[in-house]
């Protein structure tokens, strides 16, 4: 029997490792990145040894970072990019130069040769774009101030990698006879770089959009997908040809297409490839960790990782403070930029080729970078669980909890967008209500508009008593969090059985759990507004307003009845689906019958009208 081809065997290994390890990692709360890194360690040369050609895989997997930057560019219009020019070149240069200066000084203090110290400082000053943007995307941090700041600095680092790589041959030494040649080479490289960037900008404006429009007219989705990948691959190859960052070129292409009518189509086509290749990239990083170097000098490796991450963290924390980032956002911002980056691999390997770094020293630095990329997601989990909860209320207005007993007939727990409507309507009717909320910022905003809102967590029995739950008639539970909502309901049912409860439900699962607790007055937060929108759609399609209203009322009644029919079967999925399908079929049949009767009445009215049939 013939052996399977190498690519098939490797694909089987990579996919199996990812499918097994990543879900386990996410299940224990460590996240997908640690899962990919662990999978790489497991199948790499220092694990099971299933894969040995790590460097080739790493070069291929870097294309995942390229696709990621292209996707980021698609979300960033040229106008927004221009608005970011100051943070990119201002704070970006402050981070890179500040980290490099302190790392260089630390290297000299540690007895390194100045050339080795400089290369190490420049390489270690760079951060992992792949991990940082992946974490920001998972946490939806990119729209925040720290996300924009981190993205700006990472983008500058991609630009800064170009002169760093160009500097390495000079550090290796240039003879006097070759100095003029070196200068001419630099000038020619600069011309090529400017020409390629200008070509991408002009091509994006003049050629790429018409080309995509022409391909879209063929109405063959697979060809459009192929064209999307070809676009990114071609730009990446062009950038690499002139010694520029492939990721930077892909980012520029994405920005130029951000205002294109094909932006969403490009995102849809490339997203699956980006995710798979990014996962492969993290697996390759895990495989690239040289445990031989670590085991040979574990103390030196630990010290190197600790020192360079601590120095970078110090500089980045200072930069974040000068940028005015909120205290709660600074730990994650600092950690994501304090780790080493994938571009450091390229810098150190190029430094060996330029005879600036000995191979053993380069292996030590590459190992330190890889370990920092492995440690960062782990430290991030620790920050989430230990540090951020303590800082959650830092720099937030501290308010006194409700302390004086209240006696209003209605208590509203939660004064967000849902609770505010109820409170405003009661106020308009002159009906008093005691309002509780534990979000200090929201309370300050509500008070500035003249609303009386008390600071207090309604899941606490003592605060509910103070709010007057023992004498009130109605408790409105309008909090956002489902677990808090259920906790308030349980507390009220146990200690204040006289309270009538009106509760907001986020979804069907929440509705069922409230019903399990005997709550019957439940409102799904989007249901009524969705019905109003459906009525508007019917009216725009030509229905008379009263007809649209009748249809919405009928649908509402049927939906509530269907929920009641489904409730007893909520734990039997097959029965639940059968009841839902039966209910939907009944509604459709009823509506079809009513449409037929309405059409028949219309024909009869037309037949009785004067002049009909003349």
PDB file of C-alpha atoms in Angstrom, residues 22 66 132 192 206 235 275 313 316 327 330 353 415 428 431 452 460 471 497 506 529 543 563 568 600 611:
ATOM      1  CA  UNK A  22      -8.440  24.000  21.226  1.00  0.00           C
ATOM      2  CA  UNK A  66      -1.414  38.820   6.212  1.00  0.00           C
ATOM      3  CA  UNK A 132      -2.834  41.147  20.015  1.00  0.00           C
ATOM      4  CA  UNK A 192      11.337  50.740  -5.050  1.00  0.00           C
ATOM      5  CA  UNK A 206      -8.142  52.614 -10.617  1.00  0.00           C
ATOM      6  CA  UNK A 235       0.035  42.200  -3.033  1.00  0.00           C
ATOM      7  CA  UNK A 275      -9.168  31.819  10.809  1.00  0.00           C
ATOM      8  CA  UNK A 313       5.599  46.652  30.280  1.00  0.00           C
ATOM      9  CA  UNK A 316       4.016  50.671  27.571  1.00  0.00           C
ATOM     10  CA  UNK A 327      -6.938  52.513  34.334  1.00  0.00           C
ATOM     11  CA  UNK A 330      -4.240  49.534  30.783  1.00  0.00           C
ATOM     12  CA  UNK A 353      22.659  35.774   8.022  1.00  0.00           C
ATOM     13  CA  UNK A 415     -32.521  51.520  35.214  1.00  0.00           C
ATOM     14  CA  UNK A 428     -45.534  60.896  33.842  1.00  0.00           C
ATOM     15  CA  UNK A 431     -46.915  57.258  40.361  1.00  0.00           C
ATOM     16  CA  UNK A 452     -33.933  59.816  41.402  1.00  0.00           C
ATOM     17  CA  UNK A 460     -28.917  41.706  48.323  1.00  0.00           C
ATOM     18  CA  UNK A 471     -44.673  46.749  51.726  1.00  0.00           C
ATOM     19  CA  UNK A 497     -44.259  36.566  48.517  1.00  0.00           C
ATOM     20  CA  UNK A 506     -33.543  38.335  27.338  1.00  0.00           C
ATOM     21  CA  UNK A 529     -40.568  46.400  19.181  1.00  0.00           C
ATOM     22  CA  UNK A 543     -51.488  46.625   3.739  1.00  0.00           C
ATOM     23  CA  UNK A 563     -44.738  29.465  24.067  1.00  0.00           C
ATOM     24  CA  UNK A 568     -43.890  21.649  29.176  1.00  0.00           C
ATOM     25  CA  UNK A 600     -63.564  36.169  -1.545  1.00  0.00           C
ATOM     26  CA  UNK A 611     -71.706  48.871 -13.083  1.00  0.00           C
TER      27      UNK A 611
END
